[in-house]
Amino acid sequence: TTGTGATVRIDNVQSYGQYVLHLGEVTDGTVTAGDAVTCSVNYVRRSPIAANHTMTHVLNFALRDVLVTNGDGDAANQSVDQKGSLCDENKLRFDFSWGGALTTDQLAAIESIVQGQIESAIPVQSFVAPLEAAQQISSLRAVFGEVYPDPVRVVSVSNEDIPTILQNPQDGMWNKYSVEFCGGTHLSNTSEAESFVLLKEEGIAKGVRRIVGVTKADAAAATKKADDFEAKLTEASALKGEELETTIKALGNELKNLSISTVRKAKFSDTLTKLTKSVMAWKKEQAAAKAGKIAEELITAASSAEGTKIVVRNDFGLDGKAAKSIATTVGKKVKDKAFLLVSADETAGRFMVFAFAPKGGDVDCKAWVAAATEGTGGKGGGKKDSAQSTIAGLEKIDGVLEKAKSL
């Protein structure tokens, strides 16, 4: 703010030579060269930035702990090195070197470590130290290729103050702490971050992965969304049949667009997969029961029908396995008649024509189906004792039935 009351919103700060340049936009009044100004910080905006920045340090520590320190055999040939970072008021983003996607268990462990350090209320300390001395700290995380000033600002997330660490920098106990060179804004205690949620882990280049996370209110919002979805999933688990099928389709679409913990998202996806399998099993049972009922109806019809051919429509979708099951059941009881079934799928807008006959009989099912569906654009095939075709357009059904009966 200037002495005349003008306001400049600073969007960027850069160092050039011995000057620190504040770059921004005049949002109120007029600024003139030589005006005296008062700089003030937008602490409402800075608070989540500081939380995201501090938790990026803790995340860096957690990655090394899970992937390298406590990793499997493959970890011996890899290292977790920072490749990029962005922290703003909405999120934290951390890029790091690693040879493949992290597993759900690894992500869960990383998320748990970060959250655990928040709950442990660990002090966040900074100290300006001689560069050579600071570089001796055993747990130090520095960006490869970065040129650091001397002296350098050291930031630690630890219960030990930095001067104590510098007295015995090679002590292995420092490995349980996050220690980095950093000039940015930070919290004074990890508890101020309130909560952490790991939203996403993905590859952005060969050998480089990216993690996106949130803290404070954004983490609380993500957690509430996950809790609400979990409640819906629990309710869905009590459903059966068509109601369950409709519900899990809706929940699947909702889950795709949810910005929640990637760990919980993976678990929810696994639950939806299990529920989908139960729906498929239910459908199989329903199809088997319906196929059995249709077969019994055909057997009954055959006992009083004249001639050697029977044409019927009975909708059971486009289930080829069900059609074969019907043919097998009927074939065991009816030895002197051939059948042509028409079954429609109203949702798909298509129908199936399926014919079967006793082996060695006079009826050629392949020719029968071909003649009945001629000009419909049907696709199928078969042989003399069994053939089928699938046709688009339900308006063609009556014509196919009439033609099949006339042959």
XYZ file of C-alpha atoms in Angstrom:
407
model
C 0.000 0.000 0.000
C 1.322 3.481 -0.868
C 1.151 6.582 1.277
C -1.595 7.906 -1.011
C -3.757 4.821 -0.447
C -3.077 2.956 -3.697
C -2.927 -0.811 -3.516
C -0.729 -3.201 -5.490
C -1.420 -6.952 -5.412
C 1.957 -8.726 -5.591
C 1.803 -11.930 -7.635
C 5.490 -12.753 -7.919
C 8.802 -11.897 -6.284
C 12.148 -12.375 -8.057
C 15.746 -11.675 -7.157
C 17.903 -9.886 -9.739
C 21.451 -9.077 -8.715
C 21.214 -7.179 -5.443
C 17.567 -6.272 -5.989
C 14.363 -8.022 -4.919
C 11.650 -7.211 -7.454
C 7.976 -7.313 -6.484
C 5.809 -7.938 -9.552
C 2.092 -7.326 -9.405
C -0.995 -5.379 -10.465
C -2.334 -2.051 -9.239
C -5.812 -2.868 -7.956
C -6.728 0.487 -6.463
C -5.536 4.087 -7.005
C -2.444 5.258 -8.865
C 1.197 4.402 -8.166
C 3.965 6.871 -8.981
C 7.716 6.294 -9.043
C 9.201 7.281 -5.710
C 6.061 6.515 -3.681
C 6.762 5.083 -0.232
C 5.039 1.750 0.238
C 4.156 -0.575 3.093
C 4.360 -4.309 2.397
C 1.852 -6.537 4.128
C 1.255 -10.281 3.876
C -2.092 -11.881 3.060
C -1.957 -14.379 5.912
C -5.318 -15.910 5.020
C -3.803 -17.034 1.728
C -0.372 -17.799 3.161
C -1.672 -20.133 5.865
C -2.666 -22.999 3.523
C 0.444 -22.361 1.379
C 2.640 -22.799 4.459
C 0.761 -25.971 5.410
C 1.139 -27.406 1.922
C 4.831 -26.481 1.829
C 5.667 -28.052 5.187
C 3.757 -31.194 4.309
C 5.688 -31.395 1.027
C 8.834 -31.729 3.157
C 7.163 -34.407 5.257
C 5.931 -36.138 2.094
C 9.491 -36.185 0.732
C 10.606 -37.825 3.976
C 7.736 -40.343 3.858
C 8.540 -41.332 0.268
C 12.140 -42.125 1.160
C 11.050 -44.004 4.288
C 8.510 -46.207 2.480
C 10.239 -46.727 -0.866
C 13.931 -46.826 0.107
C 14.517 -47.241 3.840
C 11.768 -49.851 4.239
C 11.339 -50.757 0.564
C 11.675 -54.156 -1.096
C 14.743 -55.488 -2.895
C 14.204 -53.313 -5.961
C 14.639 -50.187 -3.851
C 18.380 -50.847 -3.514
C 18.865 -49.745 -7.114
C 16.651 -46.652 -6.927
C 16.552 -43.357 -5.089
C 13.819 -40.838 -4.391
C 15.059 -37.467 -5.595
C 13.008 -34.304 -5.932
C 12.320 -33.382 -9.561
C 9.927 -30.502 -9.020
C 7.494 -28.982 -6.561
C 4.596 -26.549 -6.497
C 2.747 -25.360 -3.415
C -0.141 -22.913 -3.519
C -3.212 -22.270 -1.381
C -5.137 -25.128 -3.034
C -2.734 -28.061 -3.118
C 0.779 -29.405 -2.892
C 2.429 -31.090 -5.875
C 5.652 -33.064 -5.612
C 7.585 -34.672 -8.488
C 10.181 -37.332 -7.697
C 12.321 -39.973 -9.339
C 11.026 -43.552 -9.207
C 10.888 -46.374 -11.727
C 7.228 -47.338 -11.554
C 3.758 -46.700 -10.163
C 3.391 -46.924 -6.406
C 1.127 -49.636 -5.034
C -1.960 -48.863 -3.001
C -0.198 -50.265 0.096
C 2.784 -47.964 -0.461
C 0.529 -44.947 -0.934
C -1.407 -45.887 2.213
C 1.840 -46.078 4.180
C 3.012 -42.701 2.838
C -0.317 -41.023 3.595
C -0.289 -42.559 7.072
C 3.231 -41.286 7.850
C 2.343 -37.720 6.833
C -0.895 -37.801 8.814
C 0.952 -39.348 11.758
C 3.473 -36.505 11.844
C 0.605 -33.993 11.859
C -1.035 -35.776 14.780
C 2.306 -35.964 16.622
C 2.518 -32.139 16.657
C 6.205 -31.993 15.719
C 7.982 -28.612 15.808
C 9.041 -27.113 12.473
C 12.303 -25.247 12.922
C 14.624 -23.191 10.746
C 18.235 -22.190 11.243
C 20.796 -20.428 9.077
C 24.010 -22.463 9.094
C 27.319 -22.610 7.223
C 26.726 -24.552 4.006
C 29.606 -26.993 4.502
C 28.476 -27.891 8.032
C 24.818 -28.252 7.031
C 25.709 -30.544 4.133
C 27.055 -33.092 6.626
C 23.626 -33.828 8.151
C 22.960 -37.523 7.449
C 19.246 -37.150 6.704
C 19.554 -34.026 4.565
C 17.334 -33.891 1.478
C 18.638 -31.464 -1.157
C 17.686 -30.943 -4.791
C 20.311 -32.442 -7.103
C 22.073 -29.760 -9.134
C 20.707 -26.893 -7.034
C 23.228 -24.195 -6.038
C 22.673 -23.202 -2.413
C 23.890 -19.984 -0.727
C 26.440 -19.960 2.055
C 25.230 -19.685 4.733
C 22.102 -21.694 3.991
C 18.696 -21.889 5.674
C 17.988 -25.348 7.099
C 14.390 -26.385 7.831
C 13.717 -29.430 9.990
C 10.574 -31.217 11.114
C 11.993 -32.658 14.285
C 11.916 -32.698 18.054
C 15.619 -31.802 18.107
C 16.747 -28.267 17.349
C 19.022 -27.781 14.352
C 22.100 -26.622 16.344
C 21.954 -29.930 18.248
C 21.760 -31.840 14.960
C 24.763 -29.885 13.637
C 26.848 -30.895 16.670
C 26.694 -34.546 15.552
C 25.442 -34.405 11.940
C 26.176 -38.073 11.089
C 24.079 -39.510 13.930
C 21.679 -42.070 12.457
C 18.840 -40.895 14.666
C 18.372 -37.858 12.388
C 17.112 -40.247 9.696
C 13.711 -40.226 11.364
C 13.409 -36.491 10.726
C 12.797 -34.355 7.657
C 15.751 -32.000 7.112
C 16.039 -29.833 3.968
C 17.596 -26.644 2.663
C 14.713 -24.237 2.067
C 13.967 -20.521 1.992
C 10.184 -20.776 1.840
C 7.333 -20.153 4.243
C 6.499 -22.900 6.735
C 4.349 -23.775 9.707
C 5.755 -23.626 13.234
C 4.291 -27.019 14.121
C 2.973 -29.892 11.995
C -0.323 -29.886 13.893
C -1.192 -26.604 12.149
C -1.653 -28.556 8.890
C -4.663 -30.223 10.609
C -4.932 -33.088 8.122
C -3.398 -34.520 4.944
C -4.985 -36.367 2.025
C -3.021 -37.851 -0.873
C -5.253 -37.244 -3.884
C -3.263 -38.593 -6.802
C -0.107 -40.454 -7.837
C 0.831 -40.638 -11.497
C 3.708 -40.787 -13.954
C 4.586 -37.574 -15.795
C 7.771 -38.694 -17.602
C 10.023 -41.724 -17.804
C 11.265 -42.406 -14.290
C 9.405 -39.433 -12.796
C 6.264 -39.692 -10.663
C 3.973 -36.963 -9.306
C 1.966 -36.828 -6.094
C -0.780 -34.279 -5.449
C -2.127 -33.744 -1.954
C -4.090 -31.291 0.187
C -4.071 -30.107 3.793
C -6.241 -28.183 6.254
C -9.810 -27.413 5.054
C -9.246 -29.003 1.651
C -8.153 -32.257 3.295
C -11.155 -32.151 5.621
C -13.461 -31.635 2.611
C -11.877 -34.556 0.753
C -12.248 -36.756 3.821
C -15.927 -35.834 4.207
C -16.579 -36.668 0.542
C -14.944 -40.053 1.069
C -16.934 -40.684 4.260
C -20.184 -39.773 2.510
C -19.374 -42.076 -0.414
C -18.451 -44.904 1.946
C -21.854 -44.544 3.622
C -23.554 -44.870 0.215
C -21.416 -47.908 -0.555
C -22.412 -49.520 2.738
C -26.092 -48.955 1.949
C -25.604 -50.387 -1.549
C -24.057 -53.550 -0.116
C -27.427 -54.414 1.421
C -29.191 -54.269 -1.975
C -29.681 -57.105 -4.452
C -30.577 -57.719 -8.059
C -31.598 -54.927 -10.394
C -31.645 -52.341 -7.610
C -28.020 -53.139 -6.758
C -27.010 -53.069 -10.440
C -28.523 -49.608 -10.948
C -26.970 -48.281 -7.742
C -23.430 -49.505 -8.387
C -23.482 -48.050 -11.903
C -24.357 -44.653 -10.428
C -21.753 -45.011 -7.673
C -19.100 -46.016 -10.206
C -19.710 -42.848 -12.206
C -19.679 -40.759 -9.042
C -16.409 -42.305 -7.846
C -14.614 -41.415 -11.093
C -15.188 -37.713 -10.444
C -14.540 -37.676 -6.688
C -11.460 -35.793 -5.469
C -10.658 -37.956 -2.445
C -7.802 -39.991 -1.021
C -6.441 -42.193 -3.803
C -6.017 -44.954 -1.210
C -9.667 -44.882 -0.198
C -10.671 -44.505 -3.851
C -8.845 -47.733 -4.682
C -10.573 -49.548 -1.816
C -13.976 -48.232 -2.899
C -13.242 -49.405 -6.437
C -12.418 -52.879 -5.123
C -15.722 -52.952 -3.230
C -17.631 -51.914 -6.362
C -15.871 -54.679 -8.307
C -17.003 -57.248 -5.723
C -20.565 -55.917 -5.841
C -20.489 -56.040 -9.648
C -19.438 -59.692 -9.467
C -22.387 -60.410 -7.185
C -24.703 -58.752 -9.727
C -23.203 -60.881 -12.499
C -23.753 -63.997 -10.393
C -27.367 -62.936 -9.793
C -27.864 -62.351 -13.498
C -26.434 -65.769 -14.247
C -28.864 -67.350 -11.808
C -31.762 -65.409 -13.316
C -30.731 -66.350 -16.838
C -30.412 -70.014 -15.889
C -33.861 -69.982 -14.285
C -35.393 -68.235 -17.282
C -33.653 -70.592 -19.716
C -35.028 -73.541 -17.787
C -38.534 -72.092 -17.897
C -38.310 -71.406 -21.646
C -37.023 -74.920 -22.270
C -39.979 -76.433 -20.397
C -42.402 -74.272 -22.412
C -40.819 -75.467 -25.667
C -40.995 -79.096 -24.592
C -44.689 -78.672 -23.748
C -45.364 -76.926 -27.072
C -43.585 -79.680 -28.979
C -45.802 -82.366 -27.510
C -48.906 -80.928 -29.208
C -47.439 -79.163 -32.254
C -47.810 -80.510 -35.746
C -44.996 -80.648 -38.280
C -41.249 -80.659 -37.696
C -40.620 -76.936 -37.064
C -41.601 -74.655 -34.198
C -41.055 -70.851 -34.295
C -41.465 -68.789 -31.095
C -40.474 -65.474 -29.590
C -39.371 -65.423 -25.963
C -37.119 -62.596 -24.804
C -34.058 -63.475 -22.747
C -31.699 -60.905 -24.224
C -28.768 -61.725 -26.484
C -27.349 -64.414 -24.225
C -25.841 -67.055 -26.502
C -24.982 -69.293 -23.541
C -28.612 -69.270 -22.399
C -29.712 -70.164 -25.947
C -27.357 -73.143 -26.007
C -28.566 -74.212 -22.563
C -32.163 -74.140 -23.842
C -31.168 -76.173 -26.913
C -29.398 -78.778 -24.784
C -32.337 -79.179 -22.377
C -34.950 -79.368 -25.140
C -32.793 -81.660 -27.254
C -32.750 -84.283 -24.517
C -36.548 -84.490 -24.557
C -37.569 -83.621 -28.120
C -36.052 -85.750 -30.880
C -38.349 -85.038 -33.836
C -38.637 -81.262 -34.089
C -36.500 -78.232 -34.929
C -36.896 -74.876 -33.150
C -36.260 -71.253 -34.100
C -36.219 -68.774 -31.205
C -36.318 -64.996 -31.467
C -35.118 -63.098 -28.382
C -34.932 -59.282 -28.176
C -32.867 -56.921 -26.043
C -35.040 -53.802 -25.799
C -32.254 -51.689 -24.310
C -29.709 -52.587 -26.978
C -32.256 -52.333 -29.796
C -31.164 -55.693 -31.214
C -32.499 -59.221 -31.350
C -31.136 -62.719 -31.745
C -32.414 -65.496 -33.994
C -31.357 -68.944 -32.803
C -32.262 -72.263 -34.406
C -31.475 -75.819 -33.311
C -32.513 -79.279 -34.475
C -31.825 -82.956 -33.664
C -28.620 -84.180 -35.238
C -29.188 -86.232 -38.366
C -32.573 -84.599 -38.998
C -33.856 -83.089 -42.222
C -33.883 -79.434 -41.077
C -30.816 -77.324 -41.974
C -30.683 -74.678 -39.206
C -28.020 -72.585 -40.916
C -30.114 -72.313 -44.076
C -33.291 -71.698 -42.047
C -31.765 -68.772 -40.114
C -30.179 -67.336 -43.256
C -33.490 -67.415 -45.145
C -35.520 -65.994 -42.242
C -33.111 -63.089 -41.718
C -32.404 -62.342 -45.369
C -32.219 -58.598 -46.047
C -32.025 -57.630 -42.358
C -28.267 -57.098 -42.172
C -27.954 -59.802 -39.545
C -24.570 -61.192 -38.551
C -24.030 -64.759 -37.450
C -23.296 -68.271 -38.582
C -23.493 -71.874 -37.507
C -23.987 -75.325 -38.918
C -26.825 -77.679 -39.861
C -27.984 -78.558 -36.339
C -27.391 -75.148 -34.714
C -27.170 -71.570 -36.034
C -27.771 -67.996 -34.913
C -27.796 -64.400 -36.104
C -27.917 -61.021 -34.352
C -29.869 -58.203 -35.976
C -30.160 -54.475 -35.231
C -33.630 -52.921 -35.298
C -36.512 -54.364 -33.313
C -38.976 -53.339 -36.034
C -37.646 -56.258 -38.119
C -38.759 -58.933 -35.651
C -42.284 -59.512 -37.023
C -40.964 -59.946 -40.558
C -38.391 -62.484 -39.429
C -41.007 -64.467 -37.489
C -43.399 -64.548 -40.435
C -40.670 -65.639 -42.852
C -39.372 -68.311 -40.452
C -42.864 -69.798 -40.065
C -43.382 -69.884 -43.815
C -40.216 -71.854 -44.536
